[in-house]
Coordinates of C-alpha atoms in Angstrom, one line a residue:
X1 CA 57.2 106.8 46.3
X2 CA 55.4 106.2 43.0
X3 CA 55.9 107.6 39.5
X4 CA 53.2 110.3 40.0
X5 CA 55.3 111.9 42.8
X6 CA 57.9 113.1 40.3
X7 CA 58.2 116.2 38.1
X8 CA 61.1 116.2 35.6
X9 CA 62.5 119.7 35.1
X10 CA 64.2 120.3 31.7
X11 CA 65.5 123.7 30.6
X12 CA 66.2 124.0 26.9
X13 CA 67.9 126.6 24.7
X14 CA 67.7 126.2 20.9
X15 CA 67.7 122.4 21.0
X16 CA 64.4 121.0 19.7
X17 CA 66.0 117.8 18.4
X18 CA 67.5 117.0 21.8
X19 CA 64.0 117.4 23.3
X20 CA 62.6 115.0 20.7
X21 CA 65.2 112.3 21.6
X22 CA 64.7 112.8 25.4
X23 CA 60.9 112.6 25.1
X24 CA 61.1 109.5 23.1
X25 CA 63.2 107.9 25.9
X26 CA 60.5 109.0 28.4
X27 CA 57.9 107.0 26.4
X28 CA 60.1 103.9 26.8
X29 CA 60.5 104.2 30.6
X30 CA 59.6 101.0 32.5
X31 CA 57.2 102.7 34.9
X32 CA 53.6 104.1 34.8
X33 CA 53.5 107.3 32.7
X34 CA 52.0 109.3 35.6
X35 CA 55.0 111.5 36.2
X36 CA 55.0 115.1 35.0
X37 CA 57.5 116.7 32.6
X38 CA 58.1 120.4 32.8
X39 CA 60.0 122.0 29.9
X40 CA 61.3 125.5 30.2
X41 CA 62.2 127.3 26.9
X42 CA 64.9 129.6 28.0
X43 CA 64.7 132.4 25.5
X44 CA 65.2 130.2 22.5
X45 CA 64.9 131.5 18.9
X46 CA 64.5 127.9 17.7
X47 CA 61.8 126.6 20.1
X48 CA 60.6 123.1 20.9
X49 CA 56.8 123.7 21.0
X50 CA 55.9 121.6 17.9
X51 CA 58.0 118.8 19.2
X52 CA 56.4 119.0 22.6
X53 CA 52.9 119.1 21.1
X54 CA 53.7 115.9 19.3
X55 CA 54.1 114.0 22.6
X56 CA 51.2 115.5 24.5
X57 CA 49.0 112.5 23.9
X58 CA 51.6 110.1 25.3
X59 CA 53.1 112.1 28.2
X60 CA 52.0 114.6 30.7
X61 CA 54.0 117.8 29.7
X62 CA 53.9 121.4 30.9
X63 CA 55.6 123.8 28.5
X64 CA 56.8 127.3 29.4
X65 CA 58.5 129.8 27.2
X66 CA 60.3 132.8 28.8
X67 CA 63.2 135.2 28.2
X68 CA 66.7 133.9 28.5
X69 CA 67.8 133.9 32.1
X70 CA 70.2 130.9 32.2
X71 CA 69.7 127.3 33.2
X72 CA 69.8 127.8 37.0
X73 CA 66.9 130.3 37.1
X74 CA 65.1 128.3 34.4
X75 CA 65.2 125.2 36.6
X76 CA 63.9 127.3 39.6
X77 CA 61.2 128.7 37.3
X78 CA 60.1 125.1 36.4
X79 CA 60.2 123.8 40.0
X80 CA 58.1 126.7 41.2
X81 CA 55.4 125.6 38.8
X82 CA 55.8 121.9 39.0
X83 CA 53.1 119.8 40.8
X84 CA 55.2 116.9 42.0
X85 CA 56.7 116.5 45.4
X86 CA 60.1 115.4 44.1
X87 CA 61.9 117.0 41.2
X88 CA 64.4 115.4 38.8
X89 CA 66.5 117.8 36.8
X90 CA 67.9 116.8 33.5
X91 CA 69.8 118.5 30.7
X92 CA 68.1 118.5 27.3
X93 CA 71.0 116.5 25.8
X94 CA 70.3 113.5 28.0
X95 CA 68.6 110.2 27.1
X96 CA 67.0 108.0 29.7
X97 CA 67.5 104.2 29.8
X98 CA 64.2 102.3 30.3
X99 CA 64.9 101.3 34.0
X100 CA 65.9 104.9 35.1
X101 CA 62.8 105.9 37.1
X102 CA 62.4 102.5 38.6
X103 CA 65.9 102.7 39.9
X104 CA 65.2 106.1 41.5
X105 CA 61.9 104.9 43.0
X106 CA 63.5 101.7 44.4
X107 CA 66.4 103.7 46.1
X108 CA 64.2 106.4 47.6
X109 CA 61.7 103.8 48.9
X110 CA 64.4 101.9 50.7
X111 CA 66.6 104.9 51.8
X112 CA 64.9 108.2 51.3
X113 CA 67.1 111.3 50.8
X114 CA 66.2 114.9 49.8
X115 CA 68.8 115.0 47.1
X116 CA 70.5 112.5 44.8
X117 CA 72.6 112.4 41.6
X118 CA 73.3 109.8 39.0
X119 CA 76.2 109.1 36.6
X120 CA 76.3 109.6 32.9
X121 CA 77.3 107.2 30.1
X122 CA 77.7 107.0 26.4
X123 CA 75.5 104.9 24.1
X124 CA 76.9 102.8 21.3
X125 CA 75.3 105.1 18.8
X126 CA 77.1 108.2 20.0
X127 CA 79.9 109.6 17.8
X128 CA 83.5 108.7 18.5
X129 CA 84.2 112.2 19.8
X130 CA 81.2 112.0 22.2
X131 CA 82.5 108.7 23.5
X132 CA 86.0 110.1 24.0
X133 CA 84.8 113.1 25.9
X134 CA 82.5 110.9 28.0
X135 CA 85.5 108.8 28.9
X136 CA 87.5 111.8 29.8
X137 CA 84.7 113.3 31.9
X138 CA 83.8 110.1 33.8
X139 CA 87.0 108.0 34.1
X140 CA 88.9 107.6 37.4
X141 CA 92.0 108.1 35.2
X142 CA 91.1 111.8 35.0
X143 CA 89.0 113.8 37.4
X144 CA 85.8 112.2 36.4
X145 CA 85.1 109.8 39.3
X146 CA 83.0 112.3 41.2
X147 CA 80.5 112.2 38.3
X148 CA 79.5 108.6 38.9
X149 CA 81.8 106.6 41.1
X150 CA 81.3 105.2 44.6
X151 CA 82.8 108.1 46.5
X152 CA 82.1 109.1 50.1
X153 CA 78.7 110.8 50.5
X154 CA 80.3 113.7 52.3
X155 CA 82.2 114.7 49.2
X156 CA 79.5 114.0 46.7
X157 CA 78.0 116.9 44.7
X158 CA 75.2 115.9 42.3
X159 CA 75.4 117.5 38.8
X160 CA 72.4 119.1 37.3
X161 CA 72.4 117.0 34.1
X162 CA 71.0 114.3 36.3
X163 CA 70.0 115.5 39.8
X164 CA 67.0 114.9 42.1
X165 CA 65.8 117.3 44.9
X166 CA 62.7 117.2 47.0
X167 CA 60.2 120.0 46.9
X168 CA 60.9 120.6 50.6
X169 CA 64.6 121.0 50.0
X170 CA 64.1 123.2 47.0
X171 CA 61.9 125.6 48.9
X172 CA 64.3 125.6 51.9
X173 CA 67.3 126.5 49.8
X174 CA 65.7 128.7 47.2
X175 CA 67.2 126.5 44.4
X176 CA 69.9 127.4 42.1
X177 CA 71.9 130.6 42.1
X178 CA 73.1 132.9 39.3
X179 CA 76.5 131.4 38.7
X180 CA 76.9 129.2 35.6
X181 CA 78.6 126.8 35.5
X182 CA 78.9 125.9 39.2
X183 CA 75.3 126.4 40.1
X184 CA 74.9 122.6 40.8
X185 CA 77.8 122.2 43.3
X186 CA 76.8 125.4 44.9
X187 CA 73.3 124.1 45.5
X188 CA 74.7 120.7 46.7
X189 CA 77.0 122.4 49.2
X190 CA 74.1 124.5 50.5
X191 CA 71.9 121.4 50.9
X192 CA 74.6 119.7 53.0
X193 CA 75.1 122.8 55.1
X194 CA 71.4 122.8 55.9
X195 CA 71.6 119.1 57.0
X196 CA 70.1 117.4 53.9
X197 CA 71.6 114.1 52.8
X198 CA 72.7 113.6 49.3
X199 CA 73.3 110.2 47.7
X200 CA 74.6 108.8 44.5
X201 CA 72.3 106.3 42.8
X202 CA 74.7 104.4 40.4
X203 CA 71.8 102.6 38.7
X204 CA 70.1 105.9 37.8
X205 CA 72.4 106.8 35.0
X206 CA 71.6 108.8 31.9
X207 CA 73.1 108.7 28.4
X208 CA 74.6 112.1 28.0
X209 CA 74.7 113.1 24.3
X210 CA 76.9 116.2 24.4
X211 CA 76.7 118.3 21.3
X212 CA 80.3 119.4 21.5
X213 CA 83.5 120.0 19.7
X214 CA 87.0 120.0 21.1
X215 CA 87.0 123.8 21.0
X216 CA 83.7 124.1 22.8
X217 CA 84.8 121.4 25.3
X218 CA 87.8 123.6 26.2
X219 CA 85.5 126.6 26.8
X220 CA 83.3 124.5 29.0
X221 CA 86.0 123.0 31.2
X222 CA 87.8 126.3 31.4
X223 CA 84.7 127.8 32.9
X224 CA 84.4 124.9 35.3
X225 CA 87.9 125.7 36.5
X226 CA 87.1 129.4 36.9
X227 CA 83.9 128.6 38.9
X228 CA 85.5 126.4 41.5
X229 CA 87.6 129.0 43.3
X230 CA 84.5 131.2 43.5
X231 CA 82.7 128.2 45.2
X232 CA 85.7 127.8 47.5
X233 CA 85.4 131.4 48.5
X234 CA 81.6 131.1 49.2
X235 CA 82.0 127.7 50.9
X236 CA 85.5 127.5 52.5
X237 CA 84.7 124.1 54.1
X238 CA 84.3 122.6 50.6
X239 CA 87.9 123.2 49.6
X240 CA 89.8 120.1 48.5
X241 CA 93.5 119.7 47.5
X242 CA 92.2 117.6 44.6
X243 CA 90.8 120.7 42.9
X244 CA 94.5 121.7 42.3
X245 CA 95.3 118.5 40.5
X246 CA 94.6 119.7 36.9
X247 CA 96.6 122.9 37.5
X248 CA 99.5 120.9 38.9
X249 CA 99.3 118.4 36.1
X250 CA 99.4 121.3 33.6
X251 CA 102.3 123.1 35.2
X252 CA 104.1 119.8 35.6
X253 CA 103.8 119.2 31.9
X254 CA 105.2 122.7 31.1
X255 CA 108.2 122.0 33.4
X256 CA 108.7 118.6 32.0
X257 CA 108.8 120.0 28.5
X258 CA 111.5 122.6 29.6
X259 CA 113.6 119.8 31.1
X260 CA 113.3 117.9 27.8
X261 CA 114.8 120.9 26.0
X262 CA 118.0 120.4 28.0
X263 CA 118.1 116.7 27.4
X264 CA 116.3 115.3 30.5
X265 CA 113.2 113.3 29.3
X266 CA 112.3 111.4 32.5
X267 CA 109.4 113.6 33.5
X268 CA 108.0 113.8 30.0
X269 CA 108.2 110.0 29.7
X270 CA 106.0 109.7 32.8
X271 CA 103.4 111.9 31.1
X272 CA 103.7 109.7 27.9
X273 CA 103.1 106.6 30.0
X274 CA 100.0 108.2 31.6
X275 CA 98.5 109.0 28.3
X276 CA 99.3 105.5 27.0
X277 CA 97.5 104.0 30.0
X278 CA 94.5 106.3 29.3
X279 CA 94.4 105.1 25.7
X280 CA 94.5 101.5 26.8
X281 CA 91.7 102.2 29.4
X282 CA 89.6 103.9 26.7
X283 CA 90.1 101.1 24.3
X284 CA 89.1 98.5 26.9
X285 CA 86.0 100.5 27.8
X286 CA 84.8 101.1 24.2
X287 CA 86.6 98.5 22.1
X288 CA 87.2 101.4 19.6
X289 CA 90.7 102.4 18.5
X290 CA 89.5 105.8 17.2
X291 CA 88.0 106.6 20.5
X292 CA 91.2 105.6 22.2
X293 CA 93.2 108.1 20.1
X294 CA 90.6 110.8 20.5
X295 CA 90.9 110.4 24.3
X296 CA 94.3 112.0 24.1
X297 CA 93.2 115.5 23.1
X298 CA 90.1 115.2 25.2
X299 CA 92.0 114.5 28.4
X300 CA 94.7 117.1 27.5
X301 CA 91.9 119.7 27.0
X302 CA 90.1 118.7 30.2
X303 CA 93.3 119.1 32.3
X304 CA 94.7 122.2 30.6
X305 CA 91.4 124.0 30.3
X306 CA 90.3 123.4 33.8
X307 CA 93.8 123.8 35.2
X308 CA 94.4 127.2 33.6
X309 CA 90.9 128.4 34.5
X310 CA 91.3 127.4 38.1
X311 CA 94.7 129.1 38.4
X312 CA 93.5 132.3 36.7
X313 CA 90.4 132.6 38.9
X314 CA 92.4 131.8 42.1
X315 CA 94.9 134.6 41.3
X316 CA 92.2 137.1 40.3
X317 CA 90.3 136.5 43.5
X318 CA 93.4 136.6 45.6
X319 CA 94.8 139.8 44.1
X320 CA 91.6 141.8 43.7
X321 CA 89.1 143.2 46.1
X322 CA 86.4 143.4 43.5
X323 CA 83.3 141.3 43.8
X324 CA 83.4 138.0 41.8
X325 CA 80.4 139.1 39.7
X326 CA 82.5 142.0 38.4
X327 CA 85.7 139.9 38.0
X328 CA 83.9 137.1 36.1
X329 CA 80.8 138.6 34.4
X330 CA 80.7 135.7 31.9
X331 CA 80.0 133.3 34.8
X332 CA 76.9 135.1 36.1
X333 CA 73.5 135.6 34.6
X334 CA 71.8 138.9 35.6
X335 CA 69.8 139.1 38.8
X336 CA 66.1 138.3 38.6

C-alpha cells in the first residue's frame, strides 16, 4: 500500500484549534502528502472552515458541514464520500507523530488486515492532568492495557480515536452504529463476527490531547461503563469477566471502608498499597511528581465511574423489558 491509498476520517464538533494542531502534524508526516483528509463538521456552532482553508495548499482536504448526528454517523458520512481504499479514523484531539503513516503502511504491506488500531500516548507538552489521565487510561495497572498493549488479537477491539478499516470492510458492515460511546467496540465485534481480522499496530500511536477535566472524565468513563452491558447484550460472545473488575474494585473499596469503621484496616491497606504502586508507576513513566499525585483521583474516577455505570446498566437491562434505546436515551443518537 502507498500513501495515496488512505483517507483520514475526522469528525469535529466545536474544536477548530484541535483541527489546527492535527493538520499541522499531518504536514510533518514522513510520507508523501498524497493521502486524503476528510473533515466532517458535526453541527458545530464554532466551525473549522477557516482553519481548513489555511491548509488547503499543503494538504488534500475535503470538508463537509452537516447537522449534528454524532461521531459514529459522521464517520460513516465521511467514509461514504472518501476516495481512498483504506480509511483511518482519528479523533480531532489527536496529534500524529511523524512516522505514523509509514508505520501503518509497513505493517499492512507485510501482514494485511482489514482493520487495525493503534495506542495513544501523551506528549511532554501536555498538561499534568492530561498526562495523569493518559496514564490512567493506558496503564496495565488500571484497565488500560487493551488500548495499546500486546494483547491477544481475539480480544482486541480498536478504538475510534485511532482506528483503520478497509473500504471493503466498511461497506460490508455498514460502519458505526447509533450508540455513543461504544460505537467502536460494537463495530470491532461485528467485523470479527464477519471473519475480518483486526490487529494492533503498536508503532502507529497517536498523541491524544484530551481536553478534559476530572468532572468530565467521570462523565466519560461512566458512559463507557453503561455502554458495555448493552454491547454484551448485543454480542453475548464478547462478554468478559474482566469487565466486572471496576465494579468489584469499587464495591470492594466500599466494603473495606466499612470494615475500617469497626477497626479492621487490612483491606483498606491493600487499596492504599495499590494506589501507592500506581503513583510510583506514574512517576517512573513521567518523572513528574505532580502527575504522580494527579494519577490518584484519575484512577479513582476511572474505576468508580466505570464501575457504577456498568453496575447500573447491568441492573437496568436485567430488570426491565424496555429497549435499551429507551432505557439509555443519552447513549444513542437519533436514527438517520
